[in-house]
Amino acid sequence: MAGVLAVAEVRDGALRSVSREVVSAARGIADALGGAVEAAACGGPGVGGAAGPLAAQGADRVVGIEAAGWEPGRVDISAAALAAHVRSRAHAAVVFAATGPGRDLAPRVAAKLDRPLLTDVTDVEVDGGDILVTRPVFAGKALARVRAKGTPVLLSIRPNVFAVTESPRDAVTEVVSADPAEGTGGYRVKGFEASEGAALDVSEAEIVVSGGRGMKDPSNWHILADLREALGETAALGASRAVVDAGWRPHAEQVGQTGKTVTPRLYFAMAISGAIQHLAGMRTSGVIVAVNRDADAPIFGVADYGIVGDVFEIAPRLAEAIRELQDD
Amino acid sequence: MNITVCVKRVPDTETRIRIAPGGTDIERDGVKYVLSPYDEFALEAALQLVEGAGAGEVTLLSYGPEAAKESLRAGLALGAHRAVLLKGDPGMDGWATARVLAGELDGGGADLVLFGVKAVDDDQQQVGPMVAELLGRPCATSVAAVDVDRGVATCRRAVEGGQEVVEIDLPAVATVTKGRYEPRYASLRGIMMAKRKPLDEKEAPAAEAGLVVERLDQPPPRPEGRIVGEGPDAVAELVRLLREEAKVL
Ligand SMILES: Cc1cc2nc3c(=O)[nH]c(=O)nc-3n(C[C@H](O)[C@H](O)[C@H](O)COP(=O)(O)OP(=O)(O)OC[C@H]3O[C@@H](n4cnc5c(N)ncnc54)[C@H](O)[C@@H]3O)c2cc1C
Ligand SMILES: Nc1ncnc2c1ncn2[C@@H]1O[C@H](COP(=O)(O)O)[C@@H](O)[C@H]1O
């Protein structure tokens, strides 16, 4: 039975947690189709070992694809090596994460395999051997149910949407060497500049604290940074476009139709009015909290809980109250 | 330096999306269309590169309905030199779109082909790198700034946690995101000149889609929210609700 391939992400030798969601989703598809799950990560020596723990989410086999000439960031080599691997194993489906690296990689693999690609999928069903997915379109203003013809079906799943399931296997880790020459090259990674404070990408955070123009000045951001800190390591900062356009925060933090789409379990909209383009990026969050001094602000239309009032009084109090909870 | 920018006409981001009878498409009547916002960044990047080089042309390429001519004219008014419209109906399948666009681009003289990082209608985020594969050219995605010198494009990619600097050898492909480029406005003179610039129209070749949209739905409405209270005194109750009712703290 042709299996399902889960494409795992390993960065700096560490498995990225989103890969557990990818394997869990692949496990669900494989169970419905009646096949095995293979988890594969492409990279340098030892990459398979880093992906080993994915056996806990139901990977029957873990594969480290060690590609000649690979260095961090060499997406051209990863794509060629992965496509060759998929060809050799004839998987029924290939599941990626719709993360930055996943969005860079998946379309290249799809093109090499001459297959369509379904990105940013939020639900998968198996219907009489066919795979049907749900994916938001128009920035979440509509949901499309799409059937893919032929195999393998390539899809990427939106982070934080698929539950991580426990389904442990005694998987062996296998190393596959690849030497992809064709379709690579002319691509050199020259360096990386870290931006301050952005350890966790807003699209992968479990909690997001976003600030809007009502924060008045970039020097006030320490108030939101402190609230974020009180919420712990799984929280990240976000921003409205007004704030990004003003140069107060980097575009990487922008939430909305022309920024990131986020699905955290908890979203704080602090002094954000709730324009349609902003809502498009965050309305599928688990629980939405809004703080705004204008009781008629549209953000209250999607918020589960709102406080009408001055963010400069409320945000510090909120950080304090959350810290008190943890001290209990 | 010659640059081709692939641009798509999409519903204005302000538009409320309604599902058309039949349930597989949106209601097209009364929708205002614009150039996809990221394509505007790509066009601005192309214009700055060609202006900086002091030689070369910017060509716009779009696959879409007859009405996409309006968007192409808008791009010509901003300074692009010529435009090509491949008339047809691109569906959600980015791979089918990529094959149509690559068919036109193949053998063309563009040193650089620029795309938006994503079109804000289908939100697929895939056409650029797919075209690059079809053309057999290197591709940098999510590029916030690009500089070209002696046959090499240096791209600053917006990636998780920072910026990655990547060099790609021309001819190459890049997808552009928000960063260095602030789209310009059309001048009156630009709008007048656009009317005389070449805009070629041809029928797009048929490309069979491998994806079938079976249904479009409005997203489920969010459950009715509530205002917990006013001012800082409401914080204690909010935190209690987040912990005990929503169970998220
Ligand atoms: C093509 C296009 C794409 C776009 N894409 C995006 C996108 O991706 N993301 C996005 O966010 N926007 C996007 N926008 C912009 C969007 O239309 C809004 O302009 C923007 O979201 C407004 O940001 P804001 O809510 O921070 O500012 P405002 O609308 O100015 O709202 C500020 C809010 O702060 C409140 N406030 C002020 N002072 C206080 C205080 N002391 N305490 C509490 N509340 C206070 C005010 O009541 C107000 O509601 C896009 C627009 C276009 C045209
Ligand atoms: N029909 C089209 N015509 C021209 N360019 C397109 C078309 N569809 C997508 N593109 C280009 O590909 C980019 C990414 O689109 P997508 O992969 O659909 O998100 C867009 O920003 C455009 O630059």
XYZ file of C-alpha atoms and ligand atoms in Angstrom:
653
model
C 0.000 0.000 0.000
C 1.426 3.355 -0.964
C 2.097 5.388 2.123
C 1.942 9.006 3.146
C 5.079 11.091 3.411
C 5.315 13.710 6.151
C 7.999 16.269 5.396
C 9.669 17.198 8.668
C 11.599 20.394 9.353
C 14.876 20.340 11.203
C 16.583 23.639 11.940
C 20.002 23.935 13.558
C 19.865 20.239 14.343
C 16.550 20.531 16.200
C 13.201 19.153 15.123
C 10.606 21.912 14.716
C 7.457 21.301 16.706
C 5.177 21.958 13.709
C 6.506 18.679 12.281
C 4.537 16.812 14.946
C 1.383 18.363 13.502
C 2.470 17.313 10.012
C 3.020 13.710 11.060
C -0.264 13.652 12.982
C -2.111 14.874 9.880
C -0.269 12.334 7.714
C -1.186 9.602 10.206
C -4.865 10.524 9.863
C -4.697 10.333 6.066
C -2.741 7.076 6.105
C -5.196 5.450 8.493
C -8.090 6.383 6.222
C -6.290 5.177 3.105
C -4.792 2.124 4.792
C -1.075 2.814 4.480
C 2.095 3.577 6.368
C 3.518 6.960 7.356
C 7.031 7.890 6.495
C 8.546 11.016 8.043
C 11.449 12.480 6.121
C 13.739 15.397 6.758
C 16.296 16.640 4.307
C 19.571 18.103 5.435
C 23.120 17.388 6.445
C 24.553 14.377 8.279
C 22.475 13.314 11.270
C 19.255 14.932 10.097
C 17.375 11.640 10.421
C 18.290 11.322 14.081
C 16.760 14.724 14.808
C 13.500 13.576 13.194
C 13.485 10.266 15.126
C 11.033 11.420 17.836
C 8.311 11.662 15.159
C 7.704 7.956 15.730
C 5.595 9.138 18.689
C 3.072 10.730 16.308
C 2.789 7.575 14.256
C 5.658 7.596 11.784
C 6.269 3.965 10.835
C 9.570 4.910 9.291
C 11.814 7.931 9.729
C 14.113 8.874 6.899
C 17.011 11.294 6.947
C 17.782 12.401 3.409
C 21.404 13.472 3.434
C 22.007 15.434 0.284
C 25.426 16.145 -1.162
C 26.325 19.828 -1.059
C 23.500 20.658 1.321
C 23.911 23.651 3.624
C 21.295 25.433 5.730
C 18.987 27.391 3.440
C 19.715 25.377 0.294
C 16.087 24.887 -0.626
C 17.025 24.037 -4.222
C 18.940 20.969 -3.051
C 16.282 19.925 -0.533
C 13.599 20.175 -3.213
C 15.523 18.069 -5.711
C 16.390 15.424 -3.109
C 12.836 15.215 -1.804
C 11.297 14.996 -5.263
C 13.651 12.137 -6.133
C 12.693 10.403 -2.896
C 8.961 10.738 -3.563
C 9.461 9.326 -7.038
C 11.295 6.310 -5.679
C 8.647 5.497 -3.053
C 5.436 6.342 -4.934
C 3.653 7.895 -1.953
C -0.091 8.477 -2.166
C 0.229 11.845 -0.455
C 2.936 14.211 0.718
C 2.264 16.554 3.623
C 4.299 19.718 4.237
C 3.947 22.454 6.856
C 2.782 25.842 5.548
C 5.636 27.547 7.386
C 8.169 29.881 5.778
C 10.506 27.033 4.826
C 7.576 24.808 3.831
C 6.119 27.463 1.533
C 9.508 27.854 -0.099
C 10.034 24.130 -0.555
C 6.651 22.613 -1.433
C 5.967 24.358 -4.782
C 9.395 23.378 -6.068
C 8.817 19.750 -5.183
C 5.345 19.857 -6.738
C 6.704 21.293 -9.994
C 9.448 18.682 -10.181
C 6.817 15.975 -9.725
C 4.442 17.630 -12.213
C 1.718 17.719 -9.559
C -0.630 20.414 -8.240
C -0.212 21.641 -4.668
C -2.801 22.503 -2.046
C -1.378 25.042 0.366
C -2.463 26.189 3.807
C -4.904 23.364 4.322
C -7.027 23.452 7.481
C -8.892 20.147 7.157
C -8.402 16.865 5.301
C -10.897 14.130 4.538
C -10.563 10.908 2.630
C -13.527 10.155 0.402
C -13.539 6.849 -1.479
C -9.781 6.899 -1.928
C -9.696 10.570 -2.936
C -8.264 13.255 -0.737
C -10.478 16.267 -0.128
C -9.167 19.283 1.669
C -10.546 22.485 3.090
C -8.486 25.601 2.580
C -9.324 29.196 3.339
C -9.371 31.546 0.340
C -9.692 35.326 0.083
C -7.772 35.485 3.346
C -10.331 33.389 5.137
C -13.397 35.233 3.845
C -14.431 31.921 2.253
C -13.574 28.256 2.677
C -12.954 26.089 -0.375
C -13.460 22.358 -0.379
C -11.122 20.980 -3.016
C -10.661 17.521 -4.496
C -7.256 16.572 -5.840
C -7.060 14.302 -8.872
C -4.271 11.748 -9.273
C -1.359 10.891 -6.997
C 0.653 11.813 -5.116
C -1.530 14.511 -3.558
C 0.700 17.285 -2.296
C -0.530 19.543 0.459
C 0.752 21.868 3.152
C -1.050 22.275 6.453
C -1.520 25.530 8.302
C 0.396 25.526 11.614
C -1.580 25.308 14.861
C -4.676 23.824 13.210
C -4.088 20.064 13.237
C -3.939 18.469 16.684
C -0.788 16.614 17.673
C -1.802 13.008 18.290
C 0.092 10.302 20.128
C 0.335 7.038 18.202
C 3.764 5.608 19.046
C 5.612 3.263 16.716
C 8.915 1.422 16.895
C 10.261 3.237 13.892
C 13.755 2.674 12.649
C 15.638 5.624 11.289
C 16.949 5.119 7.832
C 19.522 7.251 6.052
C 19.142 7.901 2.344
C 21.940 9.624 0.464
C 21.064 11.890 -2.388
C 23.184 13.673 -4.929
C 20.804 15.976 -6.698
C 22.625 17.811 -9.421
C 19.775 18.460 -11.810
C 17.760 21.605 -11.257
C 19.976 22.973 -8.501
C 22.629 25.654 -8.383
C 22.950 29.329 -9.173
C 21.721 29.790 -5.597
C 24.055 30.794 -2.769
C 23.190 31.558 0.828
C 25.406 34.427 1.928
C 24.249 35.191 5.423
C 21.531 35.625 7.985
C 20.640 38.665 10.045
C 18.502 37.955 13.068
C 15.893 40.560 13.911
C 15.573 41.567 17.527
C 13.376 39.492 19.762
C 11.632 37.462 17.061
C 12.529 33.973 18.232
C 9.071 32.615 17.504
C 7.258 33.473 14.291
C 3.848 35.023 14.846
C 2.219 32.465 12.521
C 3.423 29.586 14.676
C 2.826 31.069 18.113
C 0.158 29.617 20.396
C -0.586 33.039 21.824
C -0.329 36.329 19.962
C -0.296 39.817 21.457
C -0.916 42.293 18.640
C -0.757 46.044 18.899
C -2.365 48.694 16.716
C -2.085 52.395 16.031
C -3.775 53.106 19.350
C -0.445 52.249 21.003
C 0.500 55.755 19.823
C 4.269 55.387 19.671
C 6.798 52.599 19.150
C 8.359 53.451 22.495
C 5.182 52.110 24.129
C 5.773 48.611 22.800
C 7.515 47.533 26.003
C 4.015 47.383 27.495
C 2.967 44.710 25.007
C 6.368 43.012 25.176
C 5.867 42.688 28.915
C 2.396 41.180 28.465
C 3.849 38.757 25.946
C 6.544 37.787 28.397
C 3.984 37.176 31.128
C 2.199 34.780 28.759
C 5.305 32.657 28.329
C 7.518 31.260 25.627
C 4.745 30.187 23.290
C 3.588 33.797 22.863
C 4.696 36.156 20.096
C 4.097 39.790 19.213
C 1.947 40.807 16.254
C 0.949 44.124 14.708
C -1.625 45.807 12.504
C -0.581 47.172 9.160
C -0.968 50.749 10.350
C 1.813 50.052 12.824
C 4.036 48.327 10.255
C 3.508 51.068 7.672
C 4.509 53.642 10.270
C 7.756 51.722 10.712
C 7.047 50.946 14.370
C 7.266 47.185 13.904
C 8.726 44.873 11.209
C 6.522 43.454 8.462
C 7.273 39.956 9.773
C 4.884 40.758 12.633
C 2.018 42.060 10.488
C -1.201 40.106 10.864
C -3.789 40.279 8.113
C -4.514 39.834 4.453
C -1.156 41.279 3.393
C 0.675 39.935 6.418
C 0.571 36.659 8.289
C -2.480 34.538 8.816
C -2.473 33.342 12.391
C -4.423 30.674 14.237
C -3.217 30.875 17.831
C -5.342 29.485 20.625
C -5.415 32.967 22.165
C -5.203 36.308 20.303
C -4.997 39.725 21.967
C -5.953 42.705 19.791
C -4.659 45.697 21.713
C -5.790 49.082 20.377
C -6.575 47.642 16.962
C -9.774 48.811 15.265
C -10.471 45.548 13.420
C -10.430 46.496 9.726
C -11.591 43.766 7.336
C -7.994 43.109 6.195
C -6.852 42.628 9.787
C -9.776 40.345 10.671
C -8.951 38.251 7.612
C -5.647 37.289 9.199
C -6.812 36.406 12.709
C -10.508 35.556 12.757
C -9.871 31.821 12.956
C -7.962 32.219 16.233
C -9.216 30.099 19.117
C -10.163 32.808 21.608
C -9.987 36.496 20.727
C -9.595 39.218 23.336
C -9.932 42.872 22.347
C -8.998 45.969 24.262
C -10.143 49.227 22.706
C -11.377 52.501 24.093
C -14.030 52.749 21.381
C -16.974 50.490 22.257
C -18.059 50.576 18.590
C -14.744 49.350 17.192
C -15.389 46.502 14.708
C -12.873 44.295 16.525
C -15.514 43.710 19.212
C -17.623 42.027 16.527
C -15.241 39.062 16.427
C -13.884 39.194 19.980
C -14.974 36.545 22.473
C -14.084 38.858 25.337
C -13.655 42.591 25.203
C -12.683 45.357 27.561
C -13.590 48.911 26.670
C -10.924 51.209 27.972
C -7.445 52.647 27.794
C -4.832 50.126 26.706
C -2.177 51.915 28.734
C -4.086 51.186 31.923
C -5.344 47.747 30.965
C -2.327 46.023 29.410
C -0.009 46.392 32.439
C -2.786 45.262 34.768
C -3.394 42.254 32.549
C 0.284 41.273 32.591
C 0.274 41.565 36.359
C -2.878 39.460 36.771
C -1.482 36.740 34.509
C 1.754 36.624 36.499
C -0.262 36.294 39.697
C -2.065 33.293 38.223
C 1.213 31.567 37.601
C 2.466 32.291 41.092
C -0.537 30.479 42.568
C 18.216 44.811 -17.870
C 14.843 43.390 -18.855
C 12.379 42.345 -16.201
C 9.009 40.679 -16.548
C 6.549 41.050 -13.692
C 3.690 38.574 -13.455
C 0.602 40.280 -12.094
C -2.828 39.042 -11.160
C -6.086 40.902 -10.914
C -7.846 40.104 -7.645
C -10.865 41.407 -5.712
C -10.067 44.513 -3.666
C -9.160 43.518 -0.110
C -12.083 45.632 1.169
C -14.556 43.506 -0.760
C -17.023 41.410 1.146
C -16.956 37.970 -0.379
C -20.325 36.373 -1.142
C -20.813 32.902 -2.540
C -22.560 32.714 -5.920
C -25.495 30.377 -6.544
C -24.056 26.985 -7.447
C -21.659 27.264 -4.550
C -18.373 26.891 -6.389
C -17.484 30.496 -7.125
C -17.840 33.899 -5.536
C -20.398 36.442 -6.636
C -18.472 38.466 -9.230
C -21.051 41.215 -9.717
C -20.172 44.475 -8.060
C -16.697 43.322 -7.039
C -14.000 45.944 -7.468
C -10.704 44.549 -8.740
C -7.137 45.649 -8.087
C -3.626 44.450 -8.822
C -2.759 41.968 -6.111
C -0.938 44.028 -3.427
C 2.262 41.946 -3.489
C 2.410 42.272 -7.275
C 2.560 46.028 -6.727
C 5.684 45.514 -4.631
C 7.151 43.321 -7.385
C 6.378 45.974 -9.999
C 7.950 48.694 -7.868
C 11.085 46.552 -7.445
C 11.269 46.037 -11.214
C 10.847 49.738 -11.955
C 13.576 50.689 -9.476
C 15.983 48.071 -10.858
C 15.482 49.147 -14.466
C 15.666 52.833 -13.550
C 18.849 52.142 -11.603
C 20.391 50.259 -14.513
C 19.450 53.094 -16.853
C 18.559 50.605 -19.564
C 16.035 47.903 -20.227
C 12.307 47.405 -20.020
C 9.685 46.212 -17.631
C 7.070 43.896 -19.148
C 3.849 42.948 -17.382
C 2.361 39.527 -17.884
C -1.066 38.481 -16.733
C -3.225 35.421 -17.299
C -6.839 36.345 -16.794
C -10.063 37.623 -18.303
C -10.378 40.450 -20.814
C -11.108 42.798 -17.908
C -7.576 42.266 -16.578
C -6.533 44.779 -19.242
C -7.574 47.478 -16.790
C -5.068 46.237 -14.240
C -2.384 46.029 -16.918
C -3.097 49.620 -17.991
C -2.774 50.636 -14.355
C 0.655 48.984 -14.264
C 1.669 50.671 -17.515
C 0.641 53.995 -15.989
C 3.084 53.348 -13.150
C 5.927 53.001 -15.642
C 5.988 49.485 -17.085
C 6.879 49.574 -20.779
C 4.669 46.910 -22.265
C 2.120 44.309 -21.248
C 0.901 40.920 -22.351
C -2.497 39.472 -21.494
C -3.055 35.743 -21.844
C -6.808 35.579 -22.015
C -8.372 32.774 -20.049
C -9.793 31.800 -16.724
C -7.143 30.840 -14.174
C -8.671 28.612 -11.533
C -7.292 27.787 -8.125
C -4.682 25.392 -9.499
C -1.372 27.268 -9.332
C 0.402 24.506 -11.216
C -1.897 25.012 -14.206
C -1.312 28.783 -14.009
C 2.447 28.266 -13.750
C 2.463 26.183 -16.953
C 0.529 28.851 -18.841
C 2.844 31.629 -17.668
C 6.020 29.600 -18.231
C 4.907 28.837 -21.783
C 4.900 32.558 -22.501
C 8.095 33.322 -20.572
C 10.168 30.486 -22.001
C 12.638 31.779 -24.529
C 11.767 35.390 -23.667
C 14.647 37.693 -22.907
C 13.871 38.598 -19.283
C 16.932 38.618 -17.037
C 14.655 38.526 -14.046
C 11.049 37.399 -13.687
C 9.346 38.817 -10.607
C 6.205 37.595 -8.866
C 4.254 38.645 -5.831
C 4.874 36.303 -2.921
C 1.181 35.429 -3.112
C -1.990 36.448 -4.875
C -4.511 37.511 -2.256
C -7.470 35.678 -3.791
C -6.626 31.965 -3.789
C -3.744 32.534 -1.356
C -1.819 29.613 -2.833
C 1.677 31.094 -2.624
C 3.213 28.821 -5.198
C 3.164 30.131 -8.776
C 6.567 31.910 -8.702
C 8.766 28.977 -7.653
C 6.783 26.644 -9.921
C 7.486 28.839 -12.937
C 11.157 28.932 -11.936
C 11.257 25.130 -11.983
C 9.627 25.032 -15.405
C 12.138 27.540 -16.754
C 15.032 25.820 -15.002
C 16.126 29.031 -13.301
C 17.221 29.702 -9.726
C 14.542 31.278 -7.555
C 14.541 33.264 -4.323
C 11.198 33.576 -2.553
C 9.820 36.131 -0.104
C 12.301 38.792 -1.144
C 12.082 42.115 0.714
C 14.837 43.842 -1.301
C 16.814 42.942 -4.407
C 19.939 44.437 -5.984
C 21.504 43.369 -9.266
C 25.162 43.612 -10.111
C 27.091 41.891 -12.885
C 24.647 39.116 -13.563
C 23.903 38.330 -9.919
C 20.792 39.303 -7.969
C 21.366 39.718 -4.249
C 18.095 39.092 -2.466
C 17.214 39.828 1.129
C 14.646 37.205 2.044
C 12.183 37.769 4.875
C 12.413 34.508 6.822
C 11.446 33.375 10.301
C 13.480 35.315 12.810
C 15.195 37.678 10.420
C 16.551 38.178 6.934
C 18.512 35.706 4.873
C 20.764 37.022 2.136
C 20.775 34.879 -0.988
C 22.552 35.358 -4.311
C 20.996 34.001 -7.470
C 22.587 33.946 -10.904
C 20.632 35.635 -13.692
C 18.503 34.792 -15.507
C 16.504 34.133 -12.386
C 13.121 34.315 -10.687
C 12.137 36.008 -7.416
C 8.932 36.462 -5.444
C 8.586 39.815 -3.712
C 7.120 40.640 -0.326
C 6.655 43.862 1.571
C 9.956 45.433 2.511
C 12.000 48.053 0.725
C 9.384 48.857 -1.902
C 6.658 51.451 -1.494
C 4.424 51.304 -4.575
C 4.345 54.650 -6.385
C 1.223 56.445 -7.537
C 0.425 56.987 -11.189
C 0.961 60.501 -12.479
C -1.454 62.107 -14.920
C 1.269 61.943 -17.537
C 1.805 58.260 -16.772
C -1.884 57.562 -17.241
C -1.904 59.401 -20.582
C 1.201 57.574 -21.775
C -0.141 54.192 -20.733
C -2.810 54.438 -23.413
C -0.152 54.382 -26.126
C 1.991 51.614 -24.706
C 1.816 48.163 -26.323
C -0.627 45.738 -24.733
C -0.646 42.398 -26.539
C -3.599 40.121 -26.128
C -3.675 36.456 -26.975
C -5.631 33.409 -26.012
C -4.029 31.436 -23.202
C -3.228 27.840 -24.078
C -5.449 25.261 -22.406
C -4.042 23.890 -19.151
C -5.923 21.098 -17.469
C -6.424 21.691 -13.768
C -5.645 18.905 -11.320
C -7.725 20.465 -8.571
C -11.496 20.702 -8.483
C -13.246 23.169 -6.207
C -16.294 21.233 -5.090
C -17.732 23.845 -2.798
C -17.162 27.309 -1.450
C -18.621 28.228 1.904
C -18.847 31.296 4.014
C -16.715 30.693 7.123
C -18.818 29.791 10.165
C -19.681 32.918 12.166
C -17.830 33.356 15.424
C -19.964 32.810 18.488
C -21.358 36.009 19.970
C -18.709 37.677 22.097
C -19.206 39.883 25.084
C -17.834 43.004 26.643
C -16.481 41.946 29.997
C -16.428 45.455 31.354
C -14.892 48.883 31.209
C -11.471 50.019 32.302
C -8.762 48.262 34.294
C -11.223 46.986 36.886
C -12.516 44.516 34.302
C -9.123 42.804 34.063
C -9.681 40.440 36.994
C -12.933 39.172 35.489
C -11.310 38.805 32.044
C -8.501 36.700 33.463
C -10.994 34.573 35.387
C -13.015 33.946 32.207
C -9.905 33.120 30.179
C -8.897 30.617 32.805
C -12.184 29.054 33.886
C -14.504 29.428 30.897
C -12.220 29.508 27.864
C -9.509 27.465 29.580
C -6.719 29.152 27.644
C -4.580 30.381 30.555
C -4.613 46.435 0.252
C -4.701 46.569 1.750
C -4.172 45.561 2.541
C -4.212 45.665 3.942
N -3.678 44.650 4.689
C -3.725 44.743 6.042
C -3.173 43.720 6.866
O -2.617 42.734 6.382
N -3.245 43.850 8.213
C -3.820 44.945 8.814
O -3.841 45.007 10.054
N -4.338 45.923 8.057
C -4.289 45.860 6.705
N -4.778 46.898 5.962
C -5.104 48.182 6.641
C -6.465 48.221 7.299
O -7.400 48.627 6.351
C -6.426 49.219 8.483
O -6.033 50.487 7.991
C -5.493 48.853 9.622
O -5.699 47.503 10.007
C -5.716 49.759 10.813
O -4.787 49.506 11.829
P -5.128 49.838 13.362
O -6.325 49.079 13.772
O -3.875 49.612 14.129
O -5.358 51.399 13.336
P -6.693 52.237 13.489
O -7.721 51.798 12.539
O -6.250 53.648 13.477
O -7.212 51.843 14.930
C -6.616 52.215 16.124
C -7.554 51.781 17.234
O -6.956 52.055 18.489
C -7.964 52.478 19.379
N -7.296 53.268 20.427
C -6.671 54.462 20.289
N -6.121 54.830 21.467
C -6.408 53.864 22.364
C -6.112 53.665 23.723
N -5.391 54.560 24.439
N -6.579 52.568 24.336
C -7.316 51.656 23.648
N -7.614 51.779 22.336
C -7.157 52.876 21.707
C -8.916 53.278 18.527
O -10.202 53.305 19.133
C -8.903 52.487 17.226
O -9.922 51.500 17.211
C -4.782 46.805 4.556
C -5.327 47.811 3.759
C -5.294 47.703 2.372
C -5.896 48.788 1.547
N -3.222 34.489 -13.368
C -2.018 35.039 -13.127
N -1.449 35.883 -14.026
C -0.235 36.436 -13.791
N 0.467 36.224 -12.675
C -0.052 35.395 -11.749
C -1.316 34.765 -11.911
N -1.563 34.013 -10.826
C -0.507 34.170 -9.994
N 0.411 35.000 -10.561
C 1.691 35.453 -9.992
O 2.104 34.532 -9.004
C 2.140 35.153 -7.727
C 1.754 34.161 -6.663
O 0.434 33.717 -6.862
P -0.191 32.484 -6.059
O 0.790 31.379 -6.120
O -1.468 32.191 -6.755
O -0.386 32.978 -4.648
C 1.256 36.359 -7.867
O 1.594 37.350 -6.919
C 1.551 36.792 -9.296
O 2.799 37.465 -9.359
